[in-house]
RNA sequence: GUGAGAUUAGCUCAGUUGGUUAGAGCACUGGUUUGUGGUGCCGGGGGUCGCGGGUUCGAAUCCCGUAUCUCACCCCA
């Protein structure tokens, strides 16, 4: 038997219902905020991700589905959504057009990782990107949007906030931190020693308790922001407070992707195992410029759909559609015709076999039909049909031609 | 890439120190006087015990390998 590849799942039945319910809800919210759908290719030039996500990240270093295509192009299945949207934004010259451009997208992302709870090789994200808006209000708008989506889905969360600074203050802070960590290099874990070379800021969210104890005394990102970043972060907190959105400050919250600056946020759930981040985002003012566009401030977020699938509280399903059953072999043709007619407007389920009344009504109940119709010898003779409302337990008799 | 635990019917799982033809519940399906539904009654189908080797008179059971799943690490949504 041929099976799906590791970490690649089929979505059907109940999962598909939840999946589409999520997409529909998130789409509705994003549209209420004035965002427009954008679809970008699953396959992009490898260089796009190397330059945007950053060579130091594991995503680019070891998790990309990268290959040479038949035209000798070095290509990748996208590991995340922002890079492609930024590329499209620049390619369509929207950076030169000026003004605000706001997009949302959803689709498959690919990372060659060992699967575990809430992590797949092909997974789905819903994301939003806003270009051309410098204001910290837009950062708050992003957070509000995620919050609205999660609330509509009945999902509880904690919001964690940090500021990563900008080109002005981050490099100085990084140097301070490296200096501090190097002094205790002998006491920290292997991973942190490696991080010192690849991505020093990441030592901050090391899960090793011993490391964390050591880093308690390390210089804090939030105490080393320049005036502009510090002001923005204060405004951010104030606006959130004014709008009743609760948050926690986590100075150790860092983002794994190189392109983030200033506002960084993560929505986490305590009910889904160790991969607890269900949404993450922040500002990335330098990325457009970095990908050869005109300097354009930008902010966005992405939601990991699989991570919150089991948290979604589905609305109660109500009875829907018709079930039409035949009690005689001779009535099956008529049932087929009635169904064909009714299917122009309604959901209709039929059985091609003649059964007795009880079996048909059981079947109608099982598939949760709202209306139950039966054609037996009586109906064949008089041209009537019974329509029974299975919800209200009422029934009416109509002419078959009125059905 | 690293570590641990799993894999028996469509699903959830039993299966004794290795011993006849591998079981249950649910689901599916047929019947239960041609007329009223979630939980009536009676029957039926369905398994290469993940796959490949090995030990043994004999393996679902013990050993080795391998695939997949799960959980965790790394990393990330």
Coordinates of C-alpha atoms (C1' of nucleotides) in Angstrom, one line a residue:
Chain A
X1 CA 0.0 0.0 0.0
X2 CA 1.3 3.4 -0.9
X3 CA 1.1 5.7 2.1
X4 CA 1.4 9.5 2.4
X5 CA 4.8 10.8 3.2
X6 CA 5.9 11.3 6.7
X7 CA 4.5 14.4 8.3
X8 CA 2.0 14.9 5.4
X9 CA -1.7 14.4 6.3
X10 CA -5.0 14.1 4.5
X11 CA -7.7 16.4 5.8
X12 CA -11.2 15.0 5.6
X13 CA -14.4 14.5 7.4
X14 CA -14.6 16.2 10.8
X15 CA -11.1 17.7 10.4
X16 CA -12.1 19.2 7.1
X17 CA -15.1 20.8 8.7
X18 CA -13.0 22.3 11.4
X19 CA -10.4 23.4 8.9
X20 CA -12.8 25.2 6.7
X21 CA -14.6 26.6 9.7
X22 CA -11.3 28.2 10.8
X23 CA -10.5 29.5 7.3
X24 CA -14.0 31.0 6.9
X25 CA -13.9 32.6 10.4
X26 CA -10.4 34.0 9.9
X27 CA -11.2 35.3 6.4
X28 CA -14.3 37.1 7.7
X29 CA -12.3 38.8 10.5
X30 CA -9.5 39.9 8.1
X31 CA -12.0 41.3 5.7
X32 CA -13.6 43.3 8.5
X33 CA -10.2 44.9 9.1
X34 CA -10.0 45.8 5.4
X35 CA -7.5 43.2 4.3
X36 CA -7.4 41.6 0.9
X37 CA -6.7 38.0 -0.1
X38 CA -3.3 37.3 -1.8
X39 CA -2.3 33.9 -3.3
X40 CA 1.4 33.4 -3.9
X41 CA 3.2 30.4 -5.3
X42 CA 4.2 27.4 -3.2
X43 CA 7.5 27.2 -5.0
X44 CA 9.9 30.1 -5.0
X45 CA 13.6 30.7 -5.7
X46 CA 15.7 29.4 -2.8
X47 CA 17.5 32.8 -2.6
X48 CA 14.3 34.4 -1.5
X49 CA 14.2 32.5 1.7
X50 CA 17.9 32.6 2.3
X51 CA 17.8 36.4 2.2
X52 CA 14.5 37.0 4.1
X53 CA 14.3 34.2 6.7
X54 CA 18.0 34.3 7.2
X55 CA 20.8 31.8 6.7
X56 CA 21.4 31.4 10.4
X57 CA 17.9 30.0 11.0
X58 CA 17.3 26.3 11.1
X59 CA 14.5 26.8 8.6
X60 CA 16.9 27.7 5.9
X61 CA 19.8 25.7 7.3
X62 CA 18.2 22.3 7.4
X63 CA 14.4 22.3 7.1
X64 CA 13.8 23.4 3.5
X65 CA 12.4 21.2 0.8
X66 CA 15.0 22.4 -1.7
X67 CA 15.8 21.0 -5.1
X68 CA 17.0 21.8 -8.6
X69 CA 14.2 21.8 -11.1
X70 CA 14.4 20.7 -14.8
X71 CA 15.4 24.2 -15.8
X72 CA 18.4 24.1 -13.4
X73 CA 16.7 26.6 -11.0
X74 CA 17.5 26.3 -7.3
X75 CA 14.0 26.3 -5.8
X76 CA 12.2 25.6 -2.5
X77 CA 8.7 24.8 -1.3
X78 CA 7.9 27.7 0.9
X79 CA 8.7 27.2 4.6
X80 CA 6.7 30.3 5.6
X81 CA 4.4 32.9 4.0
X82 CA 5.9 36.3 4.5
X83 CA 8.8 36.1 2.1
X84 CA 6.5 35.3 -0.9
X85 CA 4.1 38.0 -0.1
X86 CA 6.9 40.6 0.3
X87 CA 8.3 39.4 -3.0
X88 CA 4.9 39.8 -4.7
X89 CA 4.5 43.2 -3.1
X90 CA 7.8 44.4 -4.6
X91 CA 7.4 42.6 -7.9
X92 CA 4.0 44.4 -8.5
X93 CA 5.8 47.7 -7.7
X94 CA 3.4 48.4 -4.8
X95 CA 6.3 49.7 -2.8
X96 CA 6.7 52.5 -5.4
X97 CA 2.9 53.1 -5.4
X98 CA 3.0 54.3 -1.8
X99 CA 0.1 54.1 0.7
X100 CA -1.0 51.2 2.7
X101 CA -1.4 47.7 1.3
X102 CA -2.9 45.0 3.4
X103 CA -3.1 41.3 2.6
X104 CA -4.1 38.0 4.1
X105 CA -3.3 34.5 2.8
X106 CA -3.7 30.9 3.8
X107 CA -2.1 27.8 2.5
X108 CA 0.4 25.0 2.9
X109 CA 3.9 25.5 4.2
X110 CA 6.7 22.9 4.1
X111 CA 9.5 22.2 6.6
X112 CA 11.5 19.1 6.6
X113 CA 11.4 18.4 10.4
X114 CA 10.7 15.5 12.7
X115 CA 6.9 15.5 13.1
X116 CA 5.4 15.9 16.6
X117 CA 2.3 17.2 18.2
X118 CA 1.4 20.4 16.4
X119 CA 4.2 20.1 13.9
X120 CA 4.0 18.6 10.5
X121 CA 6.1 18.7 7.4
X122 CA 3.3 20.1 5.3
X123 CA 1.3 22.4 7.5
X124 CA -1.1 25.3 7.1
X125 CA -0.8 28.9 8.1
X126 CA -3.2 31.8 7.9
X127 CA -1.3 35.0 7.8
X128 CA -1.7 38.7 7.4
X129 CA 0.8 41.3 6.2
X130 CA 0.5 45.1 6.2
X131 CA 2.8 47.3 4.2
X132 CA 3.4 51.0 4.3
X133 CA 2.1 51.8 7.8
X134 CA 4.6 52.9 10.3
X135 CA 2.3 53.6 13.2
X136 CA 2.4 51.4 16.3
X137 CA -1.4 51.4 16.0
X138 CA -1.1 49.0 13.1
X139 CA 0.9 46.7 15.4
X140 CA -2.0 46.7 17.8
X141 CA -4.4 46.2 14.9
X142 CA -2.6 42.9 14.1
X143 CA -2.9 41.8 17.7
X144 CA -6.5 42.7 17.8
X145 CA -7.2 40.7 14.7
X146 CA -5.6 37.6 16.1
X147 CA -7.4 38.1 19.3
X148 CA -10.8 38.5 17.4
X149 CA -10.1 35.3 15.4
X150 CA -9.3 33.3 18.5
X151 CA -12.2 34.6 20.4
X152 CA -14.7 33.8 17.6
X153 CA -13.3 30.3 17.6
X154 CA -13.7 29.9 21.4
X155 CA -9.9 29.5 21.9
X156 CA -8.3 30.7 25.1
X157 CA -4.8 32.1 24.9
X158 CA -2.0 34.1 26.5
X159 CA -0.5 37.0 24.7
X160 CA 3.3 37.5 25.1
X161 CA 5.0 40.7 24.1
X162 CA 8.5 42.0 23.5
X163 CA 10.4 44.5 21.5
X164 CA 13.4 43.4 19.5
X165 CA 14.7 46.9 18.9
X166 CA 15.8 48.1 15.5
X167 CA 19.1 48.6 13.6
X168 CA 19.9 51.4 16.0
X169 CA 19.8 49.5 19.3
X170 CA 19.8 45.8 18.5
X171 CA 23.4 45.4 17.4
X172 CA 24.7 47.1 20.6
X173 CA 22.5 44.9 22.7
X174 CA 23.6 41.8 20.9
X175 CA 27.2 42.7 21.6
X176 CA 26.5 43.2 25.3
X177 CA 24.7 39.9 25.4
X178 CA 27.4 38.0 23.7
X179 CA 30.0 39.5 26.0
X180 CA 27.9 38.5 29.0
X181 CA 27.3 34.9 27.8
X182 CA 30.9 34.4 26.7
X183 CA 32.0 35.0 30.3
X184 CA 29.9 32.0 31.5
X185 CA 30.5 29.9 28.4
X186 CA 31.7 27.0 30.5
X187 CA 28.4 26.7 32.4
X188 CA 25.9 26.9 29.6
X189 CA 24.5 24.0 27.5
X190 CA 25.9 22.8 24.2
X191 CA 23.0 24.3 22.3
X192 CA 23.7 27.7 23.7
X193 CA 27.4 27.5 22.8
X194 CA 26.3 26.8 19.3
X195 CA 23.7 29.6 19.4
X196 CA 26.5 32.1 20.4
X197 CA 27.8 31.6 16.9
X198 CA 24.7 31.2 14.9
X199 CA 22.0 33.4 16.5
X200 CA 23.1 34.7 19.9
X201 CA 19.8 36.3 20.8
X202 CA 18.2 32.8 20.8
X203 CA 20.1 31.8 24.0
X204 CA 17.4 33.9 25.8
X205 CA 14.7 31.4 25.2
X206 CA 16.7 28.3 25.9
X207 CA 14.7 25.7 27.8
X208 CA 17.5 24.5 30.0
X209 CA 16.9 25.6 33.6
X210 CA 20.5 26.0 34.4
X211 CA 21.0 28.3 31.4
X212 CA 17.9 30.3 32.4
X213 CA 19.3 30.8 35.9
X214 CA 22.5 32.2 34.4
X215 CA 20.7 34.5 32.0
X216 CA 18.6 36.0 34.8
X217 CA 21.6 38.3 35.3
X218 CA 22.0 39.0 31.6
X219 CA 21.3 42.4 30.1
X220 CA 17.7 42.8 29.2
X221 CA 16.5 43.6 25.7
X222 CA 13.8 45.9 27.0
X223 CA 16.3 48.0 29.0
X224 CA 18.5 48.5 26.0
X225 CA 16.1 50.0 23.5
X226 CA 16.7 53.3 21.9
X227 CA 14.3 56.1 22.5
X228 CA 12.2 55.6 19.4
X229 CA 11.8 51.8 20.1
X230 CA 11.1 52.4 23.8
X231 CA 8.4 55.0 23.0
X232 CA 6.8 52.7 20.5
X233 CA 6.7 49.9 23.0
X234 CA 5.2 52.1 25.7
X235 CA 2.5 53.2 23.3
X236 CA 1.8 49.7 22.3
X237 CA 1.2 48.6 25.8
X238 CA -1.0 51.7 26.5
X239 CA -3.2 51.1 23.4
X240 CA -3.6 47.5 24.3
X241 CA -4.6 48.4 27.9
X242 CA -7.1 51.0 26.6
X243 CA -8.8 48.3 24.5
X244 CA -8.9 45.7 27.2
X245 CA -6.4 43.3 25.7
X246 CA -4.4 41.5 28.3
X247 CA -0.7 40.7 27.7
X248 CA 2.4 39.5 29.5
X249 CA 5.9 41.0 28.9
X250 CA 8.5 38.4 28.1
X251 CA 11.9 39.9 27.5
X252 CA 13.1 36.5 26.5
X253 CA 10.6 36.2 23.6
X254 CA 12.7 36.3 20.5
X255 CA 11.6 35.4 17.0
X256 CA 13.4 32.8 15.0
X257 CA 13.3 34.7 11.7
X258 CA 15.9 37.3 11.0
X259 CA 13.5 39.9 9.5
X260 CA 11.7 40.9 12.7
X261 CA 12.3 44.2 14.4
X262 CA 10.6 46.2 17.2
X263 CA 7.2 44.7 18.1
X264 CA 7.3 40.9 18.5
X265 CA 4.3 39.0 19.8
X266 CA 3.2 35.4 20.3
X267 CA -0.1 33.9 21.2
X268 CA 0.3 30.7 23.2
X269 CA -2.0 28.0 24.5
X270 CA -1.3 25.9 27.5
X271 CA -3.5 23.0 26.3
X272 CA -1.7 21.6 23.2
X273 CA 1.7 20.2 24.3
X274 CA 5.1 21.7 24.0
X275 CA 4.5 23.4 20.6
X276 CA 2.5 26.0 22.4
X277 CA 2.8 29.0 20.0
X278 CA -0.4 29.2 18.0
X279 CA 0.2 32.5 16.4
X280 CA 3.3 34.7 16.1
X281 CA 4.1 38.0 14.4
X282 CA 5.7 41.4 14.6
X283 CA 7.2 44.2 12.7
X284 CA 9.7 43.8 9.9
X285 CA 10.5 47.3 8.7
X286 CA 13.7 46.4 6.9
X287 CA 12.6 43.4 4.9
X288 CA 11.2 45.1 1.9
X289 CA 14.3 47.1 1.5
X290 CA 16.4 44.0 2.0
X291 CA 14.6 42.3 -0.9
X292 CA 15.4 45.2 -3.2
X293 CA 12.2 47.2 -2.7
X294 CA 11.8 50.8 -1.7
X295 CA 12.1 51.0 2.1
X296 CA 8.6 50.2 3.5
X297 CA 7.5 49.6 7.0
X298 CA 5.6 46.4 7.5
X299 CA 4.0 44.3 10.2
X300 CA 2.3 40.9 10.1
X301 CA 1.5 37.6 11.8
X302 CA 0.9 34.0 11.0
X303 CA -1.4 31.5 12.7
X304 CA -0.5 27.8 12.7
X305 CA -3.8 26.1 11.8
X306 CA -3.0 22.6 12.8
X307 CA -2.0 23.8 16.2
X308 CA -5.3 25.1 17.0
X309 CA -7.5 22.6 15.2
X310 CA -8.3 20.7 18.4
X311 CA -9.0 23.9 20.4
X312 CA -11.7 25.2 18.0
X313 CA -15.1 25.1 19.6
X314 CA -17.4 24.1 16.7
X315 CA -20.9 25.6 16.6
X316 CA -23.7 23.1 17.1
X317 CA -24.7 21.5 13.9
X318 CA -28.3 21.5 13.0
X319 CA -30.3 19.1 10.9
X320 CA -30.0 19.8 7.2
X321 CA -31.5 18.6 3.9
X322 CA -33.8 15.8 2.7
X323 CA -33.7 12.1 2.9
X324 CA -35.9 10.3 0.4
X325 CA -36.5 6.5 0.7
X326 CA -38.3 3.9 -1.4
X327 CA -40.3 1.1 0.1
X328 CA -40.6 -0.8 -3.2
X329 CA -38.2 -1.6 -5.9
X330 CA -40.6 0.1 -8.3
X331 CA -40.4 3.3 -6.4
X332 CA -36.6 3.8 -6.6
X333 CA -36.9 5.4 -10.1
X334 CA -39.3 8.0 -8.7
X335 CA -37.1 8.7 -5.7
X336 CA -34.2 9.3 -8.0
X337 CA -36.2 11.8 -10.1
X338 CA -37.5 13.6 -7.0
X339 CA -34.0 13.9 -5.7
X340 CA -32.6 15.2 -8.9
X341 CA -35.2 17.9 -9.0
X342 CA -34.7 18.9 -5.3
X343 CA -30.9 18.9 -5.6
X344 CA -31.1 22.1 -7.6
X345 CA -31.7 23.9 -4.3
X346 CA -31.2 21.5 -1.4
X347 CA -29.0 18.8 0.0
X348 CA -30.7 15.4 -0.7
X349 CA -29.6 12.0 0.4
X350 CA -31.2 8.8 -1.1
X351 CA -30.8 5.1 -0.8
X352 CA -30.9 3.0 -4.0
X353 CA -32.4 0.1 -2.2
X354 CA -36.0 -0.4 -1.1
X355 CA -36.4 -0.8 2.6
X356 CA -39.2 -0.7 5.1
X357 CA -40.3 2.5 6.8
X358 CA -38.4 1.9 10.0
X359 CA -35.0 1.3 8.4
X360 CA -35.4 4.4 6.2
X361 CA -36.2 6.7 9.1
X362 CA -33.3 5.3 11.1
X363 CA -31.0 6.1 8.2
X364 CA -32.4 9.6 7.8
X365 CA -31.9 10.2 11.5
X366 CA -28.3 8.9 11.3
X367 CA -27.2 11.3 8.6
X368 CA -29.0 14.1 10.4
X369 CA -31.4 15.0 7.7
X370 CA -34.0 17.7 8.5
X371 CA -36.8 16.3 6.3
X372 CA -37.8 12.7 5.7
X373 CA -39.8 11.6 2.7
X374 CA -41.0 8.1 1.8
X375 CA -42.4 6.6 -1.4
X376 CA -44.3 3.4 -1.1
X377 CA -47.1 1.7 -3.0
X378 CA -49.6 4.2 -1.6
X379 CA -47.7 7.2 -2.8
X380 CA -47.1 5.5 -6.2
X381 CA -50.9 5.2 -6.5
X382 CA -52.1 8.6 -5.2
X383 CA -49.2 10.9 -6.4
X384 CA -48.8 12.3 -2.9
X385 CA -45.8 12.3 -0.6
X386 CA -45.2 12.7 3.1
X387 CA -42.7 15.2 4.2
X388 CA -41.8 14.7 7.8
X389 CA -39.8 17.4 9.7
X390 CA -37.5 15.3 11.9
X391 CA -36.6 18.3 14.1
X392 CA -40.1 19.6 14.9
X393 CA -41.7 16.1 14.5
X394 CA -44.4 17.5 12.3
X395 CA -45.5 16.2 8.9
X396 CA -47.3 17.4 5.9
X397 CA -48.6 15.7 2.7
X398 CA -48.0 17.4 -0.6
X399 CA -48.4 16.5 -4.3
X400 CA -45.2 15.0 -5.7
X401 CA -45.2 17.6 -8.5
X402 CA -45.1 20.4 -5.8
X403 CA -41.9 18.9 -4.3
Chain B
rG1 C1' 19.5 15.2 13.2
rU2 C1' 18.9 13.1 18.8
rG3 C1' 16.1 10.3 22.6
rA4 C1' 11.8 7.4 24.6
rG5 C1' 7.3 4.6 23.8
rA6 C1' 4.0 2.4 20.5
rU7 C1' 1.9 -0.5 15.8
rU8 C1' -3.7 -6.7 16.5
rA9 C1' -10.8 -5.7 12.3
rG10 C1' -13.0 0.8 9.5
rC11 C1' -12.3 3.0 15.0
rU12 C1' -11.1 2.1 20.4
rC13 C1' -8.7 -1.8 22.5
rA14 C1' -8.2 -7.3 25.0
rG15 C1' -5.0 -11.4 23.9
rU16 C1' -2.1 -15.4 30.3
rU17 C1' 5.0 -18.4 31.2
rG18 C1' 5.3 -19.0 23.1
rG19 C1' 0.5 -23.9 22.3
rU20 C1' -5.8 -25.8 18.3
rU21 C1' -9.6 -22.1 14.0
rA22 C1' -6.8 -14.4 17.2
rG23 C1' -11.5 -11.9 20.5
rA24 C1' -14.8 -7.7 22.5
rG25 C1' -17.3 -3.0 22.0
rC26 C1' -18.6 0.6 18.5
rA27 C1' -19.2 1.1 13.2
rC28 C1' -20.9 -1.4 8.6
rU29 C1' -24.4 -4.9 6.5
rG30 C1' -29.0 -8.3 6.2
rG31 C1' -33.5 -9.7 8.4
rU32 C1' -37.2 -8.5 12.0
rU33 C1' -45.7 -8.6 8.5
rU34 C1' -45.4 -1.9 3.8
rG35 C1' -45.9 3.0 7.7
rU36 C1' -43.0 6.7 12.4
rG37 C1' -36.3 8.2 14.3
rG38 C1' -31.4 8.5 18.7
rU39 C1' -30.6 3.0 23.5
rG40 C1' -35.6 -3.2 20.5
rC41 C1' -34.6 -8.3 18.8
rC42 C1' -31.9 -12.1 15.6
rG43 C1' -28.1 -12.8 12.1
rG44 C1' -23.6 -11.6 8.7
rG45 C1' -19.1 -9.9 6.5
rG46 C1' -14.5 -8.1 7.8
rG47 C1' -7.6 -9.4 10.3
rU48 C1' -0.7 -11.4 5.8
rC49 C1' -1.4 -9.4 14.1
rG50 C1' 3.0 -2.6 10.2
rC51 C1' 6.9 -4.9 6.9
rG52 C1' 11.4 -8.2 6.4
rG53 C1' 14.6 -11.6 8.6
rG54 C1' 15.9 -14.9 12.8
rU55 C1' 15.1 -18.5 17.2
rU56 C1' 11.6 -22.7 17.9
rC57 C1' 8.2 -28.8 16.8
rG58 C1' 5.2 -24.3 17.2
rA59 C1' 5.6 -16.9 17.2
rA60 C1' 0.5 -11.7 17.7
rU61 C1' 3.8 -13.2 22.0
rC62 C1' 11.1 -13.9 22.1
rC63 C1' 15.6 -11.5 19.2
rC64 C1' 17.5 -8.3 15.1
rG65 C1' 16.6 -4.9 11.2
rU66 C1' 13.2 -1.5 8.9
rA67 C1' 8.9 1.8 8.1
rU68 C1' 5.3 4.6 10.3
rC69 C1' 2.9 6.9 14.4
rU70 C1' 3.1 9.3 19.2
rC71 C1' 5.8 12.3 22.8
rA72 C1' 10.0 15.2 23.9
rC73 C1' 14.8 17.8 22.3
rC74 C1' 16.7 21.0 18.3
rC75 C1' 13.8 24.6 15.8
rC76 C1' 9.3 26.9 14.8
rA77 C1' 3.3 28.5 13.5

